[in-house]
Short mmCIF file of C-alpha atoms in Angstrom, two decimals:
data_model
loop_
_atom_site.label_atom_id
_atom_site.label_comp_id
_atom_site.label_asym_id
_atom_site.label_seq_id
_atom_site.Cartn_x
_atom_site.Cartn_y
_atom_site.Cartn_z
CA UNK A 1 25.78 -74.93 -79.65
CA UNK A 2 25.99 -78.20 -78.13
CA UNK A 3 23.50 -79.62 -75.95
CA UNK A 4 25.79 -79.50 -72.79
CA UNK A 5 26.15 -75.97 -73.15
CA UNK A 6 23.60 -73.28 -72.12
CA UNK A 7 22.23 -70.15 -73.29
CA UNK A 8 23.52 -66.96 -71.75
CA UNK A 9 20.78 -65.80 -70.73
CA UNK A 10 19.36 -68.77 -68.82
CA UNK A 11 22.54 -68.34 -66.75
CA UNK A 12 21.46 -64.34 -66.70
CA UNK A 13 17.81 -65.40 -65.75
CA UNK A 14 19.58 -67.88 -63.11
CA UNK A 15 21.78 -65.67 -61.40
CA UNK A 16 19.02 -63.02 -61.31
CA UNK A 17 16.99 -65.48 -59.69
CA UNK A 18 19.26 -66.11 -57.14
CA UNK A 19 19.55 -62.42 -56.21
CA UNK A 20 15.99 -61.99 -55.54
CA UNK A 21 16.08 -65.30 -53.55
CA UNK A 22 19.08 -64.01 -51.48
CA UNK A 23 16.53 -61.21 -50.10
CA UNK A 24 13.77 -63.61 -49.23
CA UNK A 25 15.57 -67.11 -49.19
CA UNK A 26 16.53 -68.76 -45.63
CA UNK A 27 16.07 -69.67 -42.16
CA UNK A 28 15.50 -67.38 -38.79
CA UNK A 29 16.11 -70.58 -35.98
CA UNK A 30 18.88 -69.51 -33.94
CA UNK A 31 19.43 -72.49 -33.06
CA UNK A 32 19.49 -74.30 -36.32
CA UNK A 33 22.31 -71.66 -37.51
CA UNK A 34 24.08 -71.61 -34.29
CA UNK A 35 24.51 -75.97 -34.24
CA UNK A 36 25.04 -76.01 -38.65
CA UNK A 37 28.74 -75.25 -37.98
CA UNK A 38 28.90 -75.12 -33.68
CA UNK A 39 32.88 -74.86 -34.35
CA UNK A 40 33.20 -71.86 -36.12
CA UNK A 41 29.79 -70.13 -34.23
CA UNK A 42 31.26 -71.12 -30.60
CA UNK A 43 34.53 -69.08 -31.61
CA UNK A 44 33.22 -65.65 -32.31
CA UNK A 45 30.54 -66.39 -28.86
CA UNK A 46 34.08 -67.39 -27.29
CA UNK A 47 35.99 -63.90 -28.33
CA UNK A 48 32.56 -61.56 -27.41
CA UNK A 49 32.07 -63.01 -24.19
CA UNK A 50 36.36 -62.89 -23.32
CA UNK A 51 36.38 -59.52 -24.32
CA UNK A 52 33.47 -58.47 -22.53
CA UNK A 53 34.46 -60.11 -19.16
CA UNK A 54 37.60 -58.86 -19.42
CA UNK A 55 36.62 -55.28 -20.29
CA UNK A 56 34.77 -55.47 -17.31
CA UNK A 57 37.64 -56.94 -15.12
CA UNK A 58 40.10 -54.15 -15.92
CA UNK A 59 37.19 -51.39 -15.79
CA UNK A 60 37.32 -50.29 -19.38
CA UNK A 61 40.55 -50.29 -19.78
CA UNK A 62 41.05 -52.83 -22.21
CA UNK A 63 39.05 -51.41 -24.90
CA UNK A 64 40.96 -47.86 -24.57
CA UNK A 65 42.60 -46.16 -27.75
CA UNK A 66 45.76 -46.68 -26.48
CA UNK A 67 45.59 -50.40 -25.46
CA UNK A 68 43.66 -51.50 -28.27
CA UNK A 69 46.54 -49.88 -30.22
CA UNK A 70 48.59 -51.69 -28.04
CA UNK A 71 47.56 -54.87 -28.65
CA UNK A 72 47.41 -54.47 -32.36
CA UNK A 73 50.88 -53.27 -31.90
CA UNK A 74 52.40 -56.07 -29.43
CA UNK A 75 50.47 -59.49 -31.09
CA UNK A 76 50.57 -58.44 -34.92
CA UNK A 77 53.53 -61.11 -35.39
CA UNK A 78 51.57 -63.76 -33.83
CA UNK A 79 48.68 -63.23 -36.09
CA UNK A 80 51.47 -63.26 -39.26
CA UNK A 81 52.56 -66.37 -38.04
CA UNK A 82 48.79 -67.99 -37.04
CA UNK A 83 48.10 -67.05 -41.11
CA UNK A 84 50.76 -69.74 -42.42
CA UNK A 85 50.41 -72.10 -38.96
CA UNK A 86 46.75 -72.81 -40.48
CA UNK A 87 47.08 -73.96 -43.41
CA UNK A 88 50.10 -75.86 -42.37
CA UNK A 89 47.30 -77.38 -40.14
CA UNK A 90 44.61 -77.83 -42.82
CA UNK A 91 47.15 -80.08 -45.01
CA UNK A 92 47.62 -82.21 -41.94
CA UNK A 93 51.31 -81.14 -40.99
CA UNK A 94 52.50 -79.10 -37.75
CA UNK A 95 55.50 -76.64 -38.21
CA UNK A 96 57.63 -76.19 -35.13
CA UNK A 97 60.57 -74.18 -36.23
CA UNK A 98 58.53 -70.88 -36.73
CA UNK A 99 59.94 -69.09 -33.64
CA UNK A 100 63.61 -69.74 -34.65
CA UNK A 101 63.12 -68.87 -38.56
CA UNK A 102 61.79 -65.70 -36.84
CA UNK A 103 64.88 -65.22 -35.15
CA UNK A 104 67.21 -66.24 -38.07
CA UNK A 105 64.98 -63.50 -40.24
CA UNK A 106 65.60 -60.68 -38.01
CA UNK A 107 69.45 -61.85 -36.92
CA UNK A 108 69.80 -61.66 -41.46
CA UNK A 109 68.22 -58.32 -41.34
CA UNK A 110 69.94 -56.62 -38.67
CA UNK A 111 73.76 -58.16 -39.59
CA UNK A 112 73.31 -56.16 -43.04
CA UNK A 113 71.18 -52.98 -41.75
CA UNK A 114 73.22 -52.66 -38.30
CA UNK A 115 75.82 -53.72 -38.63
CA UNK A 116 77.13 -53.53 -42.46
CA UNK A 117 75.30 -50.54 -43.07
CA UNK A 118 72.83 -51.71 -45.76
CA UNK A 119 69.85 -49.84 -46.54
CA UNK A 120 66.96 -50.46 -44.44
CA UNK A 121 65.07 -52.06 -47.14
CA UNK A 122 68.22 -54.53 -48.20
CA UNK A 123 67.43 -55.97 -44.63
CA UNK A 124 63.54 -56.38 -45.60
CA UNK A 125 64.51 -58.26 -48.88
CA UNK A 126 67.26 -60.62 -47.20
CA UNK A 127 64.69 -61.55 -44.36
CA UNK A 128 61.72 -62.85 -46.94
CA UNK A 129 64.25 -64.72 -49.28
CA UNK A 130 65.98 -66.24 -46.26
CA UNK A 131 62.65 -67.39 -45.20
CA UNK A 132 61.52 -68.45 -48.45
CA UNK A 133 64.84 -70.37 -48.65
CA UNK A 134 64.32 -72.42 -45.37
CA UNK A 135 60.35 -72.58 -46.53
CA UNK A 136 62.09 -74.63 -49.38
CA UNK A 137 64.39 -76.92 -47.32
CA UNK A 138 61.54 -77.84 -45.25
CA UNK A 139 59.09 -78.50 -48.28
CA UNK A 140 62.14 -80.61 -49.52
CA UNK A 141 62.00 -82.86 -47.08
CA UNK A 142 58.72 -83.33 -46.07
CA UNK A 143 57.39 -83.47 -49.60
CA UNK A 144 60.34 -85.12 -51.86
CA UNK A 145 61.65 -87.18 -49.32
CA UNK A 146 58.53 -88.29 -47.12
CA UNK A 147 59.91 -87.68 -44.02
CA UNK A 148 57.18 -86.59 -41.18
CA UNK A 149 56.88 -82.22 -40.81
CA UNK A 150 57.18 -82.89 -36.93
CA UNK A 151 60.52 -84.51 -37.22
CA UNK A 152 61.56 -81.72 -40.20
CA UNK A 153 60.55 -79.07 -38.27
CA UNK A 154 61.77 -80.17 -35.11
CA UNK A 155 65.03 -80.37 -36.58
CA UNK A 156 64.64 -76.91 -38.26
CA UNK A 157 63.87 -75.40 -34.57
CA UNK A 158 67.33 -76.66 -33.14
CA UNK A 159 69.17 -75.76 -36.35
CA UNK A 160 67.66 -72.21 -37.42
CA UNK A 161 68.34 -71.61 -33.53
CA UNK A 162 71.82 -72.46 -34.22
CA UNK A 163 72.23 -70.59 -37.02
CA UNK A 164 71.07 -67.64 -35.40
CA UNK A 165 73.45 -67.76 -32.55
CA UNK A 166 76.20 -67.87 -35.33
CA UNK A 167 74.35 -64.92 -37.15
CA UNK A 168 74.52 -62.41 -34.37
CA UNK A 169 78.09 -64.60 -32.27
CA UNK A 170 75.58 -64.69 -29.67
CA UNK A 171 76.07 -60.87 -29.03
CA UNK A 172 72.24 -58.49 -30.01
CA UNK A 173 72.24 -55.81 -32.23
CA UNK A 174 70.48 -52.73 -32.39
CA UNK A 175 69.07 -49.86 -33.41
CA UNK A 176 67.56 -50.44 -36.49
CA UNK A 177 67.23 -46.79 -38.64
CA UNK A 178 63.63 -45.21 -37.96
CA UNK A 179 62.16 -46.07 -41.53
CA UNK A 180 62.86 -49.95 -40.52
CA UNK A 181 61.01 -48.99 -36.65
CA UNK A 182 58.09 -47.81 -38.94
CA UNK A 183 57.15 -50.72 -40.20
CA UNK A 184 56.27 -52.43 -36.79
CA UNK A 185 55.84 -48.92 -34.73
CA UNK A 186 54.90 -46.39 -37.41
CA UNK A 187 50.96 -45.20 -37.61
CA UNK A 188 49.34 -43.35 -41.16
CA UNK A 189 47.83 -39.96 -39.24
CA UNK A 190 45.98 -36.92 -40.64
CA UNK A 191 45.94 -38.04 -44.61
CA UNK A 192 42.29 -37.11 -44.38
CA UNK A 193 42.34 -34.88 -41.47
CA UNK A 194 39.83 -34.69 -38.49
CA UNK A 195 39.88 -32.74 -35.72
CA UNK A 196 40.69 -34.85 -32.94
CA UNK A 197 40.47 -38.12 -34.61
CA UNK A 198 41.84 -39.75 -38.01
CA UNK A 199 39.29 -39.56 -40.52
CA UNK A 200 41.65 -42.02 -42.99
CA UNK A 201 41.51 -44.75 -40.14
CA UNK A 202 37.45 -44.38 -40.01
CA UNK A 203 37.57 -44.24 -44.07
CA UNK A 204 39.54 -47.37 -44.30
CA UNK A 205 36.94 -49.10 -41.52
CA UNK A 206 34.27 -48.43 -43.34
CA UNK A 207 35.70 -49.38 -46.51
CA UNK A 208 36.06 -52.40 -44.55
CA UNK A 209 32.25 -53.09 -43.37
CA UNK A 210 31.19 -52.27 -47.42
CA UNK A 211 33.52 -55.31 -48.55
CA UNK A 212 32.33 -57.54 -45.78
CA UNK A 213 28.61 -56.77 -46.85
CA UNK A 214 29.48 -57.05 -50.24
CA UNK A 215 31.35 -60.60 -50.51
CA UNK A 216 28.48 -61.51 -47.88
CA UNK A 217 25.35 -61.31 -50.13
CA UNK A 218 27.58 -62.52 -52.57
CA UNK A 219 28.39 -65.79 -50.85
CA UNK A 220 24.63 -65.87 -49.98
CA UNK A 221 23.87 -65.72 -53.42
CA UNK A 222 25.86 -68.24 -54.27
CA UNK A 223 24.84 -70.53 -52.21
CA UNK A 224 21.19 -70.42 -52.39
CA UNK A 225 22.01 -71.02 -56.26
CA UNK A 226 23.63 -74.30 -55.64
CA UNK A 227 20.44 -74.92 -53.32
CA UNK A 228 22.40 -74.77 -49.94
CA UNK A 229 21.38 -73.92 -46.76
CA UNK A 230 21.56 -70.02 -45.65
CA UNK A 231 20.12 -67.53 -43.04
CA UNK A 232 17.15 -65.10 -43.34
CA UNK A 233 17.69 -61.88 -45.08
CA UNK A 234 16.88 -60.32 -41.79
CA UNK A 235 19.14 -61.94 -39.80
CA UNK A 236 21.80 -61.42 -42.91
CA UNK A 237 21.34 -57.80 -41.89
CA UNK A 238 21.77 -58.04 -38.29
CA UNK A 239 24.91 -60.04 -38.51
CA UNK A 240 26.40 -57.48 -40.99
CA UNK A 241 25.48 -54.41 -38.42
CA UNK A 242 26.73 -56.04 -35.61
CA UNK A 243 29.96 -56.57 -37.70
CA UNK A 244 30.13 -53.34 -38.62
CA UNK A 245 29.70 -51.61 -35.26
CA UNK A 246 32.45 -53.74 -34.02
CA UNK A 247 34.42 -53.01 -36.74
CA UNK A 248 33.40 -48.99 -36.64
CA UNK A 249 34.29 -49.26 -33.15
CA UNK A 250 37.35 -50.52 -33.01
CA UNK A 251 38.30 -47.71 -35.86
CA UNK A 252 36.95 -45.15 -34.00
CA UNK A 253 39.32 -46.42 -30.81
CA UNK A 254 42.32 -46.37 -33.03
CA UNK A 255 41.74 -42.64 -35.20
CA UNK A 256 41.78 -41.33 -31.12
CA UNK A 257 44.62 -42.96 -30.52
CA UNK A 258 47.73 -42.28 -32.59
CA UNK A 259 45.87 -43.86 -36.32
CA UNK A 260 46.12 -46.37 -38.56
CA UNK A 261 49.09 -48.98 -37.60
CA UNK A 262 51.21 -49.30 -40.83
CA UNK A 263 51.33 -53.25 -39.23
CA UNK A 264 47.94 -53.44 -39.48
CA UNK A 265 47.52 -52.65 -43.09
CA UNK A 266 50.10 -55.32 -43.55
CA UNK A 267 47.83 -57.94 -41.69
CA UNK A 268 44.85 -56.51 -42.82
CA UNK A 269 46.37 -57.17 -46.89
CA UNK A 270 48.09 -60.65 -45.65
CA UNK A 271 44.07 -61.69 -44.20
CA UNK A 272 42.36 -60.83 -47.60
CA UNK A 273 44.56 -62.32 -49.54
CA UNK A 274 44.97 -65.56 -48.06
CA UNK A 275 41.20 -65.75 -47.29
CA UNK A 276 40.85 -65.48 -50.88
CA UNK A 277 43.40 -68.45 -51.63
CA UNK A 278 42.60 -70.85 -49.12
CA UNK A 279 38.83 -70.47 -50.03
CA UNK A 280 38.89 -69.93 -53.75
CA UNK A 281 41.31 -71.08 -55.67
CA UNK A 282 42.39 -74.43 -57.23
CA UNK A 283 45.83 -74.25 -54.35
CA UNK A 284 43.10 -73.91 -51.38
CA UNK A 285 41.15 -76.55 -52.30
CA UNK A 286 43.83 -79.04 -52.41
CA UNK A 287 45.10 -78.18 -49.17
CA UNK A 288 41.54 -79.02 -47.96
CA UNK A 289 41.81 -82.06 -49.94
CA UNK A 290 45.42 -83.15 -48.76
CA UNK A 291 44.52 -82.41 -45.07
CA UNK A 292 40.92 -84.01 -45.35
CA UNK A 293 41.43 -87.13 -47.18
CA UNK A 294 44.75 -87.78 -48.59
CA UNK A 295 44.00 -90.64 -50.62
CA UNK A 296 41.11 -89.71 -52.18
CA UNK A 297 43.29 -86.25 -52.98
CA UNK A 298 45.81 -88.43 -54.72
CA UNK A 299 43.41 -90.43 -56.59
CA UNK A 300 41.67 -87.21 -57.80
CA UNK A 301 45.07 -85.99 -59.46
CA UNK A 302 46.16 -83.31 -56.82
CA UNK A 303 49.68 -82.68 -57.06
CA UNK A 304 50.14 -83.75 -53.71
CA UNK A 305 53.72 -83.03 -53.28
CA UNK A 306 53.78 -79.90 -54.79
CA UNK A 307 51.33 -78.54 -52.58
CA UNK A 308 53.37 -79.35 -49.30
CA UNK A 309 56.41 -77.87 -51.00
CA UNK A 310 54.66 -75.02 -51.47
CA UNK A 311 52.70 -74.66 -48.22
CA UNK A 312 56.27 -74.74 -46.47
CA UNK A 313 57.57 -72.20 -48.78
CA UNK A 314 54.60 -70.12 -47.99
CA UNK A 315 55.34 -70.59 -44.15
CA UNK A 316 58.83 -69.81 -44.43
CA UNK A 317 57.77 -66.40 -46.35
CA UNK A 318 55.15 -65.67 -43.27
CA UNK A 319 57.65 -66.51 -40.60
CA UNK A 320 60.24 -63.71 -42.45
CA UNK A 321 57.52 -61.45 -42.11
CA UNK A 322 56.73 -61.98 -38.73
CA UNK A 323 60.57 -61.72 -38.36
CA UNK A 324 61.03 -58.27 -39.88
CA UNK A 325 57.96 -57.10 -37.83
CA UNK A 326 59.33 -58.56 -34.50
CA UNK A 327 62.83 -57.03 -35.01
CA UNK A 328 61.13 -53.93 -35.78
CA UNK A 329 59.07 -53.66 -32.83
CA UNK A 330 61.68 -54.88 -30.67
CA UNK A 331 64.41 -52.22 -32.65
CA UNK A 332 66.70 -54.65 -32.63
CA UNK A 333 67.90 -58.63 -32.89
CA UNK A 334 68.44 -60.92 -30.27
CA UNK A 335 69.73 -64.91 -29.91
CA UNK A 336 66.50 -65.89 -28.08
CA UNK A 337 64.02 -63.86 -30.31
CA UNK A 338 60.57 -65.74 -31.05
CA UNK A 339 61.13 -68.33 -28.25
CA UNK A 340 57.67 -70.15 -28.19
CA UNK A 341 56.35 -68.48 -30.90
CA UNK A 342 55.27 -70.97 -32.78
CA UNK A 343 53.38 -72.70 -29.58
CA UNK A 344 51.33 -69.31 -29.83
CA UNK A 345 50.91 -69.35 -33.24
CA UNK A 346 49.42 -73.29 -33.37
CA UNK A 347 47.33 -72.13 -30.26
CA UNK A 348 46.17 -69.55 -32.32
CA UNK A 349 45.16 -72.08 -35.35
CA UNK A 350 43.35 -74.40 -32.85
CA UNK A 351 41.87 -72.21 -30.79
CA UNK A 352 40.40 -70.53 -34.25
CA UNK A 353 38.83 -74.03 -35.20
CA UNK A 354 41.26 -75.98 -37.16
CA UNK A 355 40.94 -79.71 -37.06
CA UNK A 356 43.89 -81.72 -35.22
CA UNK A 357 43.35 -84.16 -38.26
CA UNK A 358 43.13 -81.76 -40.34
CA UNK A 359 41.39 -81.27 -43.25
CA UNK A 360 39.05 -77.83 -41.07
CA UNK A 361 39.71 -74.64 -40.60
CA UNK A 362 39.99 -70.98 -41.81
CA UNK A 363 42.42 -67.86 -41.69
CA UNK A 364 39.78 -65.11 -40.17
CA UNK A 365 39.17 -68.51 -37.30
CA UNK A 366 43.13 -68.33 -36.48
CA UNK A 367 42.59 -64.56 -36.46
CA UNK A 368 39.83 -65.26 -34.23
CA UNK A 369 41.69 -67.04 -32.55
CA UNK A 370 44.84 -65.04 -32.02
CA UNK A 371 43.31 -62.29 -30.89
CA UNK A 372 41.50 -64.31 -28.28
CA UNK A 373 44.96 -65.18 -26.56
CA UNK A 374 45.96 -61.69 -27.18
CA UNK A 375 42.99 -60.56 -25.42
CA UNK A 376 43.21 -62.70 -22.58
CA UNK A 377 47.19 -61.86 -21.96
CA UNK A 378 46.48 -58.51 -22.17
CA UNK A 379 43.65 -58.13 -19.84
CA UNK A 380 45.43 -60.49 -17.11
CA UNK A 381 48.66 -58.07 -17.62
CA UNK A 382 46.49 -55.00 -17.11
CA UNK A 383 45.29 -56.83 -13.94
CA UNK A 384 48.56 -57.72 -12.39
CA UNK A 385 48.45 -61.65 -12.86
CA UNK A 386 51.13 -63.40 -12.31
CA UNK A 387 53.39 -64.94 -15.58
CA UNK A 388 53.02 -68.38 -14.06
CA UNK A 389 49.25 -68.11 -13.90
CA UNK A 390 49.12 -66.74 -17.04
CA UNK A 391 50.56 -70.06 -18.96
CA UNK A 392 48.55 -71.88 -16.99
CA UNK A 393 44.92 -70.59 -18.26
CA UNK A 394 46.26 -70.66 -22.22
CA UNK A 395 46.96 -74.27 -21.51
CA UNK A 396 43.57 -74.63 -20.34
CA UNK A 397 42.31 -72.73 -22.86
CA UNK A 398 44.29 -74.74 -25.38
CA UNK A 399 43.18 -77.80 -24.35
CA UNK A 400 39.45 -76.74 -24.20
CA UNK A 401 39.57 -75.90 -28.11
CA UNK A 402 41.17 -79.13 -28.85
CA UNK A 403 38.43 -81.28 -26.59
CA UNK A 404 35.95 -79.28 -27.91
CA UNK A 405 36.88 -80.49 -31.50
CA UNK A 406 36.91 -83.75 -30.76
CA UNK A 407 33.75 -83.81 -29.09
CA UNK A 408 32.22 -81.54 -32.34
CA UNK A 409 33.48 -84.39 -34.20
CA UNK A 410 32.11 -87.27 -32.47
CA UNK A 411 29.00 -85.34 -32.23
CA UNK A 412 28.75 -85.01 -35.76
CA UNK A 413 29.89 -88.68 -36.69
CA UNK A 414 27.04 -89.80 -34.06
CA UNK A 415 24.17 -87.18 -35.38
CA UNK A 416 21.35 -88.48 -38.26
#
């Protein structure tokens, strides 16, 4: 054994150690915790407070079974889309050609399913590679050939528009067979039974609390063994209960309702498992490290074009998703399907916490913050406000989360 390595059991006696810490280990100011990361803390106080006002405003109505399934329903391809929009963001690029590659997507899928008579599934298949395809030409250029994503993208919104006018000869097509309407409109219903509710849909959201509390202690564990800064175990706790009555509640809403949206299992799956690759693995990292300081990324041997390829090829995938789950919903494909969606979808990725620079920001904050413009567009439809009014206060809003990075980052450039 050389002298750099160490026993096994010193890393056993270590990581024991850390486990016992994790129940005593950490701090119970508010205040402190609250102001250690104000960007990601002032989100979730954001969404409580929006959905609380606005459960008031509409008298309960907001949170019912049936509109909280709505909005799961109505907003799931935003959320798709907010999932690749991010770490577009965190490399330091912008993608603007979302909304028409979710057009193209859809036009592809209904053409063969519609129209040729393909098997619903054919259309599925034809959707993600033509997105992976124009994921590709975008990753071409702005990778190989250095040319800015705004310009690439911009160009990719006029010609994937275009192309889907061409697609469809500017005519819409529908209905898709039932087993394709499933996948935006279909719910999984009495697998466990219940009388009067879903018991699957409570199983799966408490399967869903366990995991939270689970990777949790487990990222508190890790972190007081590298010596870094965590809450009490007490107020570990609370935050997991009040996570998990959120969570329980929302389930319970939805097993009244009509069950478990199959489009929510997809998002739900598509949330893990990028969580899990922007946050650890050797890809996530270097899209931190492209977006946060490119030259130090290069001179640390990150693969720097390779990366953006493949962030655009992962965006182009996303947006085909969002595509098949749009056409879906809608049961059908039209020429000026997913106008402005990708203005939604970077809303979404600001509005979560990511960093105009770049460099900052997480999938469960574009979540976050996805479902805070859902929220608020739902709740001003339910009371009757007008569509004008409506832009108006998510262009406040959008320019709120912006200043309010900028000042988070002047603040911390000016702190001790």
């Amino acid at each position: 054994m050389t002298s750099t390595q160490r026993p096994p059991a010193e890393d056993r006696a270590e990581a024991e150690s850390a486990q016992a810490a994790a129940l005593h280990t950490g701090t119970s100011n508010l205040r402190t915790l609250v102001t250690r990361n104000v960007r990601q803390s002032g989100i979730y106080v954001a969404f409580v407070v929006i959905v609380a006002l606005f459960a008031i405003l509409t008298d309960g109505v907001l949170l019912s079974p049936g509109n909280i399934t709505n909005i799961v329903l109505q907003y799931s391809y935003i959320l798709v889309l907010a999932i690749g929009m991010v770490i577009v963001i965190i490399a330091g690029h912008i993608d603007l050609s979302v909304g028409s590659v979710v057009a193209l997507t859809g036009a592809v899928s209904a053409v063969l399913v519609i129209q040729q008579g393909y098997a619903w599934w054919v259309g599925i298949v034809a959707a993600l590679l033509v997105g992976v395809a124009v994921g590709a030409w975008h990753g071409f250029w702005v990778a190989y050939v250095g040319i800015p994503a705004f310009i690439v993208t911009l160009a990719g919104m006029l010609l994937f528009r275009g192309l889907t006018l061409q697609v469809l000869d500017n005519i819409s097509l529908s209905p898709f067979p039932s087993e394709y309407q499933r996948v935006a409109s279909g719910f999984l219903n009495g697998l466990f039974g219940g009388q009067g509710y879903d018991a699957f849909t409570l199983f799966i959201g408490a399967f869903a609390v366990a995991g939270y509390a689970v990777s949790g202690f487990r990222t508190r564990v890790a972190r007081i063994r590298y010596r870094q800064p965590v809450e009490s175990f007490p107020l570990f706790v609370t935050r997991v209960l009040a996570v998990g009555v959120v969570v329980m509640y929302f389930a319970w809403q939805l097993a009244h309702a009509r069950g478990l949206p199959i489009v929510l299992i997809i998002l739900g799956v598509l949330v893990i498992v990028y969580a899990v690759v922007t946050k650890r693995t050797v890809f996530g990292r270097q899209v931190y490290a492209i977006g946060g300081n490119l030259p130090a990324a290069l001179l640390s041997g990150v693969r720097v074009r390779t990366v953006n390829f493949w962030i655009f090829v992962n965006m182009g995938f996303l947006s085909a998703v969002a595509g098949v789950i749009y056409s879906s919903r809608s049961n059908g494909a039209q020429p000026a399907a997913g106008t402005m969606f990708e203005l939604d979808a970077i809303a979404a990725a600001f509005i979560g916490g990511a960093a105009v620079t770049g460099g900052v920001g997480t999938v469960v904050g574009a979540m976050v913050g996805g479902l805070i413009m859902a929220v608020m567009s739902n709740g001003m439809q339910l009371m009757g406000v007008d569509q004008s009014v409506q832009s108006v206060v998510k262009g406040l809003v959008l320019m709120l989360a912006v200043a309010f990075d900028i000042w988070n980052k002047r603040r911390g450039r000016s702190s001790p």
